[in-house]
mmCIF file of C-alpha atoms and ligand atoms in Angstrom:
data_model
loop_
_atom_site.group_PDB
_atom_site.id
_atom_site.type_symbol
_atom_site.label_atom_id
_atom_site.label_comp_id
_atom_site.label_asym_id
_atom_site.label_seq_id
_atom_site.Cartn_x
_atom_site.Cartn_y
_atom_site.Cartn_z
ATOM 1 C CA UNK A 21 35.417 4.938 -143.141
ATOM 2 C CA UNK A 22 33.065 3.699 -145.956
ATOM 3 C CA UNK A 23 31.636 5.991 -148.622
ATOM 4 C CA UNK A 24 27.955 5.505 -146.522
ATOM 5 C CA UNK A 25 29.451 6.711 -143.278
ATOM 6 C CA UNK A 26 31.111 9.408 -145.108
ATOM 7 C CA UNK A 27 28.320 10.594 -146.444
ATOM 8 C CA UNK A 28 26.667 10.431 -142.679
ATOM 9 C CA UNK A 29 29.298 12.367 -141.196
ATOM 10 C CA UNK A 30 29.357 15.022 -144.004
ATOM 11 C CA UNK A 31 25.069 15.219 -143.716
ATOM 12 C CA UNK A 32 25.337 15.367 -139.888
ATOM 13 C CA UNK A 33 27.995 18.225 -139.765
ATOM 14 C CA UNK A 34 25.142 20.821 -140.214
ATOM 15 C CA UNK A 35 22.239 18.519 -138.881
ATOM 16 C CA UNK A 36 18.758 19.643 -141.251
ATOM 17 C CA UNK A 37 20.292 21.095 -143.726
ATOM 18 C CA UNK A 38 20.805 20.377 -147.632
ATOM 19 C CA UNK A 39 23.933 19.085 -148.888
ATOM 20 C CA UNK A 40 23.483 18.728 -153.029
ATOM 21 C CA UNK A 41 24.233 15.423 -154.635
ATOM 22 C CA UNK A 42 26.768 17.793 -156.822
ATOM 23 C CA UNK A 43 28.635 18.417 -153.658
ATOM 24 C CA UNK A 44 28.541 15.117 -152.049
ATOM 25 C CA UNK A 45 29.634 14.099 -155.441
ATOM 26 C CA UNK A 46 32.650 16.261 -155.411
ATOM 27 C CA UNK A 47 33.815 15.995 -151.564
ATOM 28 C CA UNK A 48 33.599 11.728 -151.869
ATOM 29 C CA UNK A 49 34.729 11.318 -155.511
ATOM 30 C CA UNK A 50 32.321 9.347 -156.436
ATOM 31 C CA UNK A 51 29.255 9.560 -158.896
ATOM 32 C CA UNK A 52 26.009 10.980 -158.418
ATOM 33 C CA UNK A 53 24.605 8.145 -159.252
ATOM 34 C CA UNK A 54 27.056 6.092 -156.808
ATOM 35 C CA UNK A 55 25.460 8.968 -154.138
ATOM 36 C CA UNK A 56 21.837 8.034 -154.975
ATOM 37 C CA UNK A 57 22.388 4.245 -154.236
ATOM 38 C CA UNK A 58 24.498 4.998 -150.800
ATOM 39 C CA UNK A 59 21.230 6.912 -150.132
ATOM 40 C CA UNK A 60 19.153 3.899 -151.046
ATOM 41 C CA UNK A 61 20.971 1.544 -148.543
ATOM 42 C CA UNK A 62 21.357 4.259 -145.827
ATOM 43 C CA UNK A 63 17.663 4.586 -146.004
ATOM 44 C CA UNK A 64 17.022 0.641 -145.982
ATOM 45 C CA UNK A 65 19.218 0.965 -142.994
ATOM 46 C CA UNK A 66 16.274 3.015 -140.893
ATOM 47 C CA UNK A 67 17.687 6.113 -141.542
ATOM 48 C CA UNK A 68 15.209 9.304 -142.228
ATOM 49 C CA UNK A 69 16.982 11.070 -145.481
ATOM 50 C CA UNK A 70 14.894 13.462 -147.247
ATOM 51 C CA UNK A 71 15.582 14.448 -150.870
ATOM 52 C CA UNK A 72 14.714 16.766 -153.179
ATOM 53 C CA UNK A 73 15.510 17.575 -156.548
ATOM 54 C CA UNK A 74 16.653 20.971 -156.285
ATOM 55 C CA UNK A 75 18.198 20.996 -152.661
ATOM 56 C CA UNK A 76 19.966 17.924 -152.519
ATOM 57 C CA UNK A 77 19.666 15.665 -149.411
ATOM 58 C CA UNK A 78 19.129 15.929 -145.639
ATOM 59 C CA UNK A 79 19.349 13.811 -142.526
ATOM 60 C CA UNK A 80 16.329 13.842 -140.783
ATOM 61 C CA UNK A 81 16.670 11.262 -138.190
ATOM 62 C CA UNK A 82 19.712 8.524 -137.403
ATOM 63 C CA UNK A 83 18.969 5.227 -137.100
ATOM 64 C CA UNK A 84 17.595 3.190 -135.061
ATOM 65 C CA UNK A 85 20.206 0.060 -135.180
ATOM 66 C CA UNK A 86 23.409 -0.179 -133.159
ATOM 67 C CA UNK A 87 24.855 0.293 -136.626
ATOM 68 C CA UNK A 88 28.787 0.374 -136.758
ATOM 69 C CA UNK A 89 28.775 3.588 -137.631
ATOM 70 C CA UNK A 90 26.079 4.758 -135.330
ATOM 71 C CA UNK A 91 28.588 3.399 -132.741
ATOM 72 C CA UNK A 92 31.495 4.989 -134.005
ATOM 73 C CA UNK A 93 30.348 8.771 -134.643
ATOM 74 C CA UNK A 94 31.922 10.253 -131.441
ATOM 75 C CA UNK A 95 33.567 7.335 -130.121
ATOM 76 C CA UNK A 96 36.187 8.883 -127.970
ATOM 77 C CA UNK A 97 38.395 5.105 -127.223
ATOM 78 C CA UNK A 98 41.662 4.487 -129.010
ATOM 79 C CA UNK A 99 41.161 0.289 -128.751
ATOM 80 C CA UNK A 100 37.678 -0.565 -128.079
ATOM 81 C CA UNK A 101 35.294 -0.552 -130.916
ATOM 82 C CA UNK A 102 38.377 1.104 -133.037
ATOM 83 C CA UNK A 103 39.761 -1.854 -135.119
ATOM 84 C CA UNK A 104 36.703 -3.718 -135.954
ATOM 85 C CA UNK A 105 33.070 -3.995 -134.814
ATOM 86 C CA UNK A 106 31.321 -7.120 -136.013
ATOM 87 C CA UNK A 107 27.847 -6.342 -136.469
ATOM 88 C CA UNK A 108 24.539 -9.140 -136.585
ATOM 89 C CA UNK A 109 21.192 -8.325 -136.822
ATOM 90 C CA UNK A 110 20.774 -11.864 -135.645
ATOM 91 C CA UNK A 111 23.273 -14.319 -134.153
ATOM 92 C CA UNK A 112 23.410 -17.240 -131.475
ATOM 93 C CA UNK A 113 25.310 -15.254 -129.059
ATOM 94 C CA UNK A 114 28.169 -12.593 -129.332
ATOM 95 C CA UNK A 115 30.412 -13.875 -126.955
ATOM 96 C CA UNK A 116 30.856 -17.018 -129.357
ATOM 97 C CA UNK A 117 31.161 -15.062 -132.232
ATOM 98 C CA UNK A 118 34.004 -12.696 -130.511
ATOM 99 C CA UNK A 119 35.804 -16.350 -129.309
ATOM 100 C CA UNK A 120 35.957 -17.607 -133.108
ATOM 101 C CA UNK A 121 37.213 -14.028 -133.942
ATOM 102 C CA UNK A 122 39.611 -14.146 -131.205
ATOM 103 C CA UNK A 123 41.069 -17.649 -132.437
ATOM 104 C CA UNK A 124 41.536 -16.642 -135.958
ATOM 105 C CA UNK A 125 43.881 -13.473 -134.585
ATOM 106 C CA UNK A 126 41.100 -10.901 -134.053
ATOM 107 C CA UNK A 127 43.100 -7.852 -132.255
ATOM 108 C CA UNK A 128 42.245 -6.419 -128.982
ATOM 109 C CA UNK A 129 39.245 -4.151 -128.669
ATOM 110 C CA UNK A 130 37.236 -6.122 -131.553
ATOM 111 C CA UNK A 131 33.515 -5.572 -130.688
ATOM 112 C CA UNK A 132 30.795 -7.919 -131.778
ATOM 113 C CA UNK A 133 27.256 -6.664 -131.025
ATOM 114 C CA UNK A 134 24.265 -8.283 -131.948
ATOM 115 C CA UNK A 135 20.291 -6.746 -132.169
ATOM 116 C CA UNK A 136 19.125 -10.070 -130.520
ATOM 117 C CA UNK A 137 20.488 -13.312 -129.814
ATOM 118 C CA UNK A 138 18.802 -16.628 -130.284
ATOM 119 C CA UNK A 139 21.404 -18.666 -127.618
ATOM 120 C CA UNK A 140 22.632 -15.149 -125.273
ATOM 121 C CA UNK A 141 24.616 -17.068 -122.472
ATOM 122 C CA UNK A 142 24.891 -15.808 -119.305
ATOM 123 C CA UNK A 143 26.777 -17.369 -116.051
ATOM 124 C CA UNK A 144 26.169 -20.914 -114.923
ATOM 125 C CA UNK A 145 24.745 -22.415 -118.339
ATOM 126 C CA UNK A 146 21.364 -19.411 -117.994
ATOM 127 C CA UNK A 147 19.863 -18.090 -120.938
ATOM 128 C CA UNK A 148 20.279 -14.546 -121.501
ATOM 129 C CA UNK A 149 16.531 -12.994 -122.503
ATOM 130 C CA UNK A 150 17.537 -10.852 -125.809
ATOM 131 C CA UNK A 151 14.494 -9.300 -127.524
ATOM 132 C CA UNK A 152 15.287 -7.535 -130.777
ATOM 133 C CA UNK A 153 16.647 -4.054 -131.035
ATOM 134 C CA UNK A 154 15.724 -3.833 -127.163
ATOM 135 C CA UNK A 155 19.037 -4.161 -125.394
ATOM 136 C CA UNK A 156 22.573 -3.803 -125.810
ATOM 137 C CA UNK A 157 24.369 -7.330 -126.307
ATOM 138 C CA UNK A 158 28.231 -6.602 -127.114
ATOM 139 C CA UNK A 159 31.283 -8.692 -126.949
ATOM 140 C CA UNK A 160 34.714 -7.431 -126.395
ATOM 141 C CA UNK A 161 37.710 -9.350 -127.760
ATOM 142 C CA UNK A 162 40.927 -8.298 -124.938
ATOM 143 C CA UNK A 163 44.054 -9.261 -125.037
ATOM 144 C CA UNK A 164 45.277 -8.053 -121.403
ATOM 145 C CA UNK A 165 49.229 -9.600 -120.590
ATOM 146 C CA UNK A 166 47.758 -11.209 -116.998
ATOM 147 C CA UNK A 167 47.523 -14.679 -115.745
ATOM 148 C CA UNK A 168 44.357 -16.579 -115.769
ATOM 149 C CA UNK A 169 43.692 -15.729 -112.004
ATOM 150 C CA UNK A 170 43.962 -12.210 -112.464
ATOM 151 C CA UNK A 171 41.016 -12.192 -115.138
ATOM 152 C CA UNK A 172 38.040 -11.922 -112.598
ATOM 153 C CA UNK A 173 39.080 -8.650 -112.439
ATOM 154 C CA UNK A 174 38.166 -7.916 -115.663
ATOM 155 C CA UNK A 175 34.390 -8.758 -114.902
ATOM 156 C CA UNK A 176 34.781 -6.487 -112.533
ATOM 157 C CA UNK A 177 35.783 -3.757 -114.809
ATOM 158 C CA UNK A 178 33.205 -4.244 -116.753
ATOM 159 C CA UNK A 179 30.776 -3.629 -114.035
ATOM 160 C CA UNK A 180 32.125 -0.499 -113.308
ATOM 161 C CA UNK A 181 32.148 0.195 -116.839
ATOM 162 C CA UNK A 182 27.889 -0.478 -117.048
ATOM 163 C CA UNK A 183 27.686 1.426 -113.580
ATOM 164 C CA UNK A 184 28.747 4.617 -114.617
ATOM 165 C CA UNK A 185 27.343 4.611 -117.736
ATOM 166 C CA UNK A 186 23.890 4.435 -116.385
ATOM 167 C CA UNK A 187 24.925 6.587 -113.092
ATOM 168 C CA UNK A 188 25.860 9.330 -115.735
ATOM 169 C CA UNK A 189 23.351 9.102 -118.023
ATOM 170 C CA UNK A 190 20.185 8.802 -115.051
ATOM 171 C CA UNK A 191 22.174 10.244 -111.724
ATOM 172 C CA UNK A 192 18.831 9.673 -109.498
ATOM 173 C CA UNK A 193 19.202 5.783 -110.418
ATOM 174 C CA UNK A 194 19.929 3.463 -107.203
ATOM 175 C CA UNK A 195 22.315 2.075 -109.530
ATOM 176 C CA UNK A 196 25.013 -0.979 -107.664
ATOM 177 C CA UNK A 197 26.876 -3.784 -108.604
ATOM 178 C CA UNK A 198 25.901 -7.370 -107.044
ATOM 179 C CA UNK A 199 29.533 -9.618 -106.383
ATOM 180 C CA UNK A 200 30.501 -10.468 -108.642
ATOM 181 C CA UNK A 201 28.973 -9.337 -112.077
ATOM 182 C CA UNK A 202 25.308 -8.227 -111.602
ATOM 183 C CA UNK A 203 24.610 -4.633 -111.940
ATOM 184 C CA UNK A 204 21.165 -3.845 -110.141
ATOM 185 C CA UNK A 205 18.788 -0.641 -110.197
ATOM 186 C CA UNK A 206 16.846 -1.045 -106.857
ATOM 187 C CA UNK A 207 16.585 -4.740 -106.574
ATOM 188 C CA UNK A 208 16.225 -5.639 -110.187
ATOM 189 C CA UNK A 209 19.023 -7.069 -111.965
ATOM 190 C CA UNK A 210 19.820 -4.571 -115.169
ATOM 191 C CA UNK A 211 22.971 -6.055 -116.771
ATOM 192 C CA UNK A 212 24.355 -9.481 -117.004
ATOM 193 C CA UNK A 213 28.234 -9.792 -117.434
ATOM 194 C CA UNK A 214 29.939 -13.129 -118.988
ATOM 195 C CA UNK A 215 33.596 -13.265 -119.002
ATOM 196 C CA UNK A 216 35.069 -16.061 -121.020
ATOM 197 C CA UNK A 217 39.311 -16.672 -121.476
ATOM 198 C CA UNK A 218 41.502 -19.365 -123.338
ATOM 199 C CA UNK A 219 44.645 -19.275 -121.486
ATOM 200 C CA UNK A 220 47.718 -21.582 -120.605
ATOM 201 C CA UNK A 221 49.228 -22.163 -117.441
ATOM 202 C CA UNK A 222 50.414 -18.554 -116.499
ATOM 203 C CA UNK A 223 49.334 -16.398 -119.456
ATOM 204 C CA UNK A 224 45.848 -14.984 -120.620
ATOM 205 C CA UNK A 225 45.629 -15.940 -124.525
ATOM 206 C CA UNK A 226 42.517 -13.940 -124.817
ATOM 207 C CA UNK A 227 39.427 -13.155 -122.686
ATOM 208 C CA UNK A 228 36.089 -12.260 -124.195
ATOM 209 C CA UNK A 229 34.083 -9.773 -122.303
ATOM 210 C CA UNK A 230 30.246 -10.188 -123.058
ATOM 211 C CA UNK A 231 27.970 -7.327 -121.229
ATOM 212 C CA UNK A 232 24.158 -7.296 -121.866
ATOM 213 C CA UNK A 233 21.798 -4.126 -121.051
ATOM 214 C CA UNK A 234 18.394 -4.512 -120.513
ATOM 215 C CA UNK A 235 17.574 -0.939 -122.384
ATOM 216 C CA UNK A 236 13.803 -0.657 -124.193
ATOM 217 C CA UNK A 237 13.085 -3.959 -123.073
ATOM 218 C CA UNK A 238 9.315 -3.491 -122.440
ATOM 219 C CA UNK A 239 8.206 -7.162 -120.914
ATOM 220 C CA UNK A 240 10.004 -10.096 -119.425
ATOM 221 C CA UNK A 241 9.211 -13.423 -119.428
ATOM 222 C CA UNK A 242 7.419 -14.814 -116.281
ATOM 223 C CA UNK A 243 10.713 -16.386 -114.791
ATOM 224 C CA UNK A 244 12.755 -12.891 -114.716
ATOM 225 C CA UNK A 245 9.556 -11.075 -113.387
ATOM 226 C CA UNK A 246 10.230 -9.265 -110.559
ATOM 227 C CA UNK A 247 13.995 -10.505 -110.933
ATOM 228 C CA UNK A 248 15.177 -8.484 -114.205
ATOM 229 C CA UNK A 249 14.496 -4.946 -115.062
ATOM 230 C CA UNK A 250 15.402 -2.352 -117.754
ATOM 231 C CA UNK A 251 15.944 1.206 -118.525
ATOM 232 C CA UNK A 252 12.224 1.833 -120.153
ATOM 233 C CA UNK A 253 10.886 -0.098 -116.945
ATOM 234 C CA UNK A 254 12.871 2.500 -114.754
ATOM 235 C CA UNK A 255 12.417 5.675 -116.396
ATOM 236 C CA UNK A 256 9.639 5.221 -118.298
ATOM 237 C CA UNK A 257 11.895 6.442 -121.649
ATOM 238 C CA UNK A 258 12.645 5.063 -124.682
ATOM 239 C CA UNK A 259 16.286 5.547 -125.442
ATOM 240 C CA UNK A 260 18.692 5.640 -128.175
ATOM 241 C CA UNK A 261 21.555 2.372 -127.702
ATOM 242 C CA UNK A 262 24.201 4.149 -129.554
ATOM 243 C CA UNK A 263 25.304 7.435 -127.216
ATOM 244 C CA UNK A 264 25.151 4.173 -124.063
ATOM 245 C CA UNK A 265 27.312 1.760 -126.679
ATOM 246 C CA UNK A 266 30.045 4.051 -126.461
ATOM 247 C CA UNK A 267 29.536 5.620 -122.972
ATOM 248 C CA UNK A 268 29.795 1.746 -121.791
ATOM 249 C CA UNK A 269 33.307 1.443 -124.054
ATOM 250 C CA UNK A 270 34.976 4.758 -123.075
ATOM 251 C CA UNK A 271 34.576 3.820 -119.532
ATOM 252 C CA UNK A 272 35.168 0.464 -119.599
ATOM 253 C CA UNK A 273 38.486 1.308 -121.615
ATOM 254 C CA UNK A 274 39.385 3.851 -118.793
ATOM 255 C CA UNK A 275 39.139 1.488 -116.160
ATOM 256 C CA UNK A 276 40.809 -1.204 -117.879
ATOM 257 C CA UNK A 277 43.734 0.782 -119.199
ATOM 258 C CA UNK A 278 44.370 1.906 -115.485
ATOM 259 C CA UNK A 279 43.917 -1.632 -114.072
ATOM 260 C CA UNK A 280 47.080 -2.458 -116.644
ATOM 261 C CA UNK A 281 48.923 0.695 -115.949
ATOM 262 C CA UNK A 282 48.708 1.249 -112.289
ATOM 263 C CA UNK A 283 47.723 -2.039 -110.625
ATOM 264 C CA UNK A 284 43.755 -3.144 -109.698
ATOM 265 C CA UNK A 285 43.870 -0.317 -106.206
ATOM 266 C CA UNK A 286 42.242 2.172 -108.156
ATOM 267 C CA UNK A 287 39.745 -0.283 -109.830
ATOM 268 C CA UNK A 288 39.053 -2.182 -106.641
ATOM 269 C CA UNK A 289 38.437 1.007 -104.545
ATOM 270 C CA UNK A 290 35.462 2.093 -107.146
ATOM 271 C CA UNK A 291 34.137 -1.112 -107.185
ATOM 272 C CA UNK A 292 33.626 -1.400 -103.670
ATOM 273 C CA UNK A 293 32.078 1.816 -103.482
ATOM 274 C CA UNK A 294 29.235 0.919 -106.143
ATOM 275 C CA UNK A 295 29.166 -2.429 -104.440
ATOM 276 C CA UNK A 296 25.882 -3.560 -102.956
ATOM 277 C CA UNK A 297 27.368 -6.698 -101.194
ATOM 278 C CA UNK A 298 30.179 -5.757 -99.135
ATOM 279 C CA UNK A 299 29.285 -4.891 -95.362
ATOM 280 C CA UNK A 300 26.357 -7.244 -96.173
ATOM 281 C CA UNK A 301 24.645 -10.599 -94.657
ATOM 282 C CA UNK A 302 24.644 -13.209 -97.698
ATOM 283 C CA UNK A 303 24.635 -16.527 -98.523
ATOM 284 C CA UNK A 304 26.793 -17.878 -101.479
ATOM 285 C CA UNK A 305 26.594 -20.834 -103.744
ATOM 286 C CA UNK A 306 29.489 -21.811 -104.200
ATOM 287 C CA UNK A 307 31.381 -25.140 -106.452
ATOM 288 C CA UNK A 308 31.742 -26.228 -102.620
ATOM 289 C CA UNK A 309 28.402 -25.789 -101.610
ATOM 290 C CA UNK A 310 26.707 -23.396 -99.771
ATOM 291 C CA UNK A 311 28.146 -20.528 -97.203
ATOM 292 C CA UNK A 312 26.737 -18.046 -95.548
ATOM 293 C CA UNK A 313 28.173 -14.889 -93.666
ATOM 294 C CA UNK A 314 28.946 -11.015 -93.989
ATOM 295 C CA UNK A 315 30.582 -10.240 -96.804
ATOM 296 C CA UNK A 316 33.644 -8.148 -96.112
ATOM 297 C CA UNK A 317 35.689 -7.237 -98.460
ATOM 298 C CA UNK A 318 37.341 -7.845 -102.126
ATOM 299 C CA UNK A 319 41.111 -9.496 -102.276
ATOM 300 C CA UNK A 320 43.503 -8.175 -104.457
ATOM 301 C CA UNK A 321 42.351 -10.520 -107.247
ATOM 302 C CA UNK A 322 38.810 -9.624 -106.914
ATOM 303 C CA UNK A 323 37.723 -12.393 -104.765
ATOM 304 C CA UNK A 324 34.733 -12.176 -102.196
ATOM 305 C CA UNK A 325 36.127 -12.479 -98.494
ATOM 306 C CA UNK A 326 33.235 -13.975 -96.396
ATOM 307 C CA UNK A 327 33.137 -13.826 -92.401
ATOM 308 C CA UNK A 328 30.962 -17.002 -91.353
ATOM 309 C CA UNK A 329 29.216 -16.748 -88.264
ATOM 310 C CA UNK A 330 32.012 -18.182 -86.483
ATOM 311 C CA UNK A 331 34.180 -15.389 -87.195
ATOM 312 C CA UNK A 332 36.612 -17.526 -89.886
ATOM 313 C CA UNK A 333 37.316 -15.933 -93.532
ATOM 314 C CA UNK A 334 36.621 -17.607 -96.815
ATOM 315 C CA UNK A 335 37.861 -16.523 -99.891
ATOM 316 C CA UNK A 336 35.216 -16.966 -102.515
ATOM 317 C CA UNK A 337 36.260 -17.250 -105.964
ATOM 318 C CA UNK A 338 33.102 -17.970 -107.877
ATOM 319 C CA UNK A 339 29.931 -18.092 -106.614
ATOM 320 C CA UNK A 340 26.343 -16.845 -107.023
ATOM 321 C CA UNK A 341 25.406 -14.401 -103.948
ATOM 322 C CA UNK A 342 21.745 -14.315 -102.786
ATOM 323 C CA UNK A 343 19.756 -13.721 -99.133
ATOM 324 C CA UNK A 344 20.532 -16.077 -96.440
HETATM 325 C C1 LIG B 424 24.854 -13.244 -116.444
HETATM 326 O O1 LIG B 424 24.444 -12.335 -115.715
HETATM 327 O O2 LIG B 424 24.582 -14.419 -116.204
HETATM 328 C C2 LIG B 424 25.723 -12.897 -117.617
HETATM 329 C C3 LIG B 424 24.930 -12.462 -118.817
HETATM 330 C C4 LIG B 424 25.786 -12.049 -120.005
HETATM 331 C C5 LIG B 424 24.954 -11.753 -121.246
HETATM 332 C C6 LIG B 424 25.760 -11.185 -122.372
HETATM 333 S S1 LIG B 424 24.768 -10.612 -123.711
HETATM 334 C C7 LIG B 424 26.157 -10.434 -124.737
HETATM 335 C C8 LIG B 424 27.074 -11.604 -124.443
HETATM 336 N N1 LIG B 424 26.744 -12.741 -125.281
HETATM 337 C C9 LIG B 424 26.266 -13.767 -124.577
HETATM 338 O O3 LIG B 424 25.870 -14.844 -125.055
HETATM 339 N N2 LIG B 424 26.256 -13.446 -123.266
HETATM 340 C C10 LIG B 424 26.775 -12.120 -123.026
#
């Protein structure tokens, strides 16, 4: 922990009330003056701390930025968001950042997360819209032992993993996952998930898990009207990033430790049942072209099984789902 999130955690332990320089002095071993300038950069860091020259110093409101350690205070994970979190103000896209971190060694649960990205990917060469300070735009650096066909399944965690989180935190949200990465409140798509991997033949290397939020995002641009929504657009709320940061990694580590432990039947069986496709009439674009049917169930690797209208299965590996 640095000296600044030190002095957060030891200001927050009796939220509004006065901690002296003297003491913070003492408890950190460090100067008073060495105090003053941490409270200098906390503050240029959007966080409220009032002083006075008698009473000391007081936290009077956290800040607004998905700050490291705005991220970590709580964080209940042993991996993700543990080891390192790579924080940008700006950057072209996480998931980039999190693949040059993975090739240089980076370990597994190494988050990037950006306030807005100029180039945010998402599937099939799309932009990904990322106002500033708005959403959530993380990477996740894994290093799951799996070979390369198993790592669909990981996208799929990770919808789970944005599911829940907003299930918990809203629990009268039509909240449901759209095969195979889309998570949806009503018909508007609220989360975006882009799973990249370098692998060889038979072994994952590592896979970078990129999952963007649509949070305080106020306005879309005219192409993901009606398409895209966000949090503020469904509640009507403004809400603080940090407590849904590490919701989203707590229960995205759950699912994925279980997935590595126990096999993908647990994780399947909750996907399905947040699943708005399955049991449904669709049409899928597919690298083959276009198919359309009633979408029956996952396989074991997290592959769409598709009854055409003839009655024949299709395995669907990768595909974009819409209306027939
Ligand atoms: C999609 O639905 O097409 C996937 C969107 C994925 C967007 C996220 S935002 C964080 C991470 N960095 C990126 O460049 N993309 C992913």
């Amino acid at each position: 922990m640095s000296t600044a999130e030190r002095i957060l955690h030891i200001l927050r332990n009796d939220p509004g009330a006065w901690v002296s320089g003297e003491e913070l002095s003492r408890l950190l071993r460090v100067s008073r003056s060495a105090v003053w300038k941490h409270m200098g950069s906390l503050r240029k860091d959007d966080y409220g701390i009032e002083s006075s020259p008698r009473k000391g110093y007081r936290l009077t409101r956290n800040s607004p930025w998905l700050l490291p350690a705005e991220i970590r205070e709580g964080l209940e994970t042993s991996a993700l968001g543990r080891e390192k979190i790579a924080y940008y103000r700006t950057t072209d896209s996480t998931n980039t950042r999190a693949k040059e971190r993975a090739a240089a060694g980076a370990p597994e649960g190494t988050l990037v997360i950006a306030e807005t990205q100029t180039g945010g990917r998402g599937r099939k060469g799309r932009v990904w819209f990322s106002p500033p300070g708005e959403g959530i735009y993380l990477s996740l650096v894994l290093r799951p032992r799996i070979s390369p066909v198993e790592a669909p399944k990981i996208t799929l965690i990770a919808g789970i993993a944005v599911a829940e989180t907003l299930i918990e935190a809203f629990p009268g949200l039509d909240v449901h996952i759209k095969w195979p990465n889309d998570v949806l409140v009503g018909a508007g798509k609220i989360a975006g998930i882009l799973t990249e991997i370098s692998s060889d033949m038979d072994r994952v290397g590592y896979l970078v898990s990129g999952l963007g939020l649509n949070v305080n995002t106020r306005r879309f641009p005219p192409e993901l009207e009606g398409i895209a929504t966000s949090l503020y657009l469904e509640t009507g709320r403004v809400l603080d990033r940090a407590p849904l940061v590490r919701s989203l990694l707590q229960r995205y580590e759950t699912w994925y430790t279980a997935f590595l432990q126990e096999g993908p039947g647990p994780m399947l069986d909750r996907w399905k049942s947040l699943s708005r496709t399955l049991g449904t009439r669709i049409a899928v674009e597919t690298p083959r072209g276009r198919r359309s049917g009633i979408a029956r169930d996952l396989d074991r690797d997290g592959g769409l099984l598709l009854e055409d209208d003839e009655g024949r299965m299709h395995t669907i590996i990768s595909g974009d789902v819409g209306t027939p």
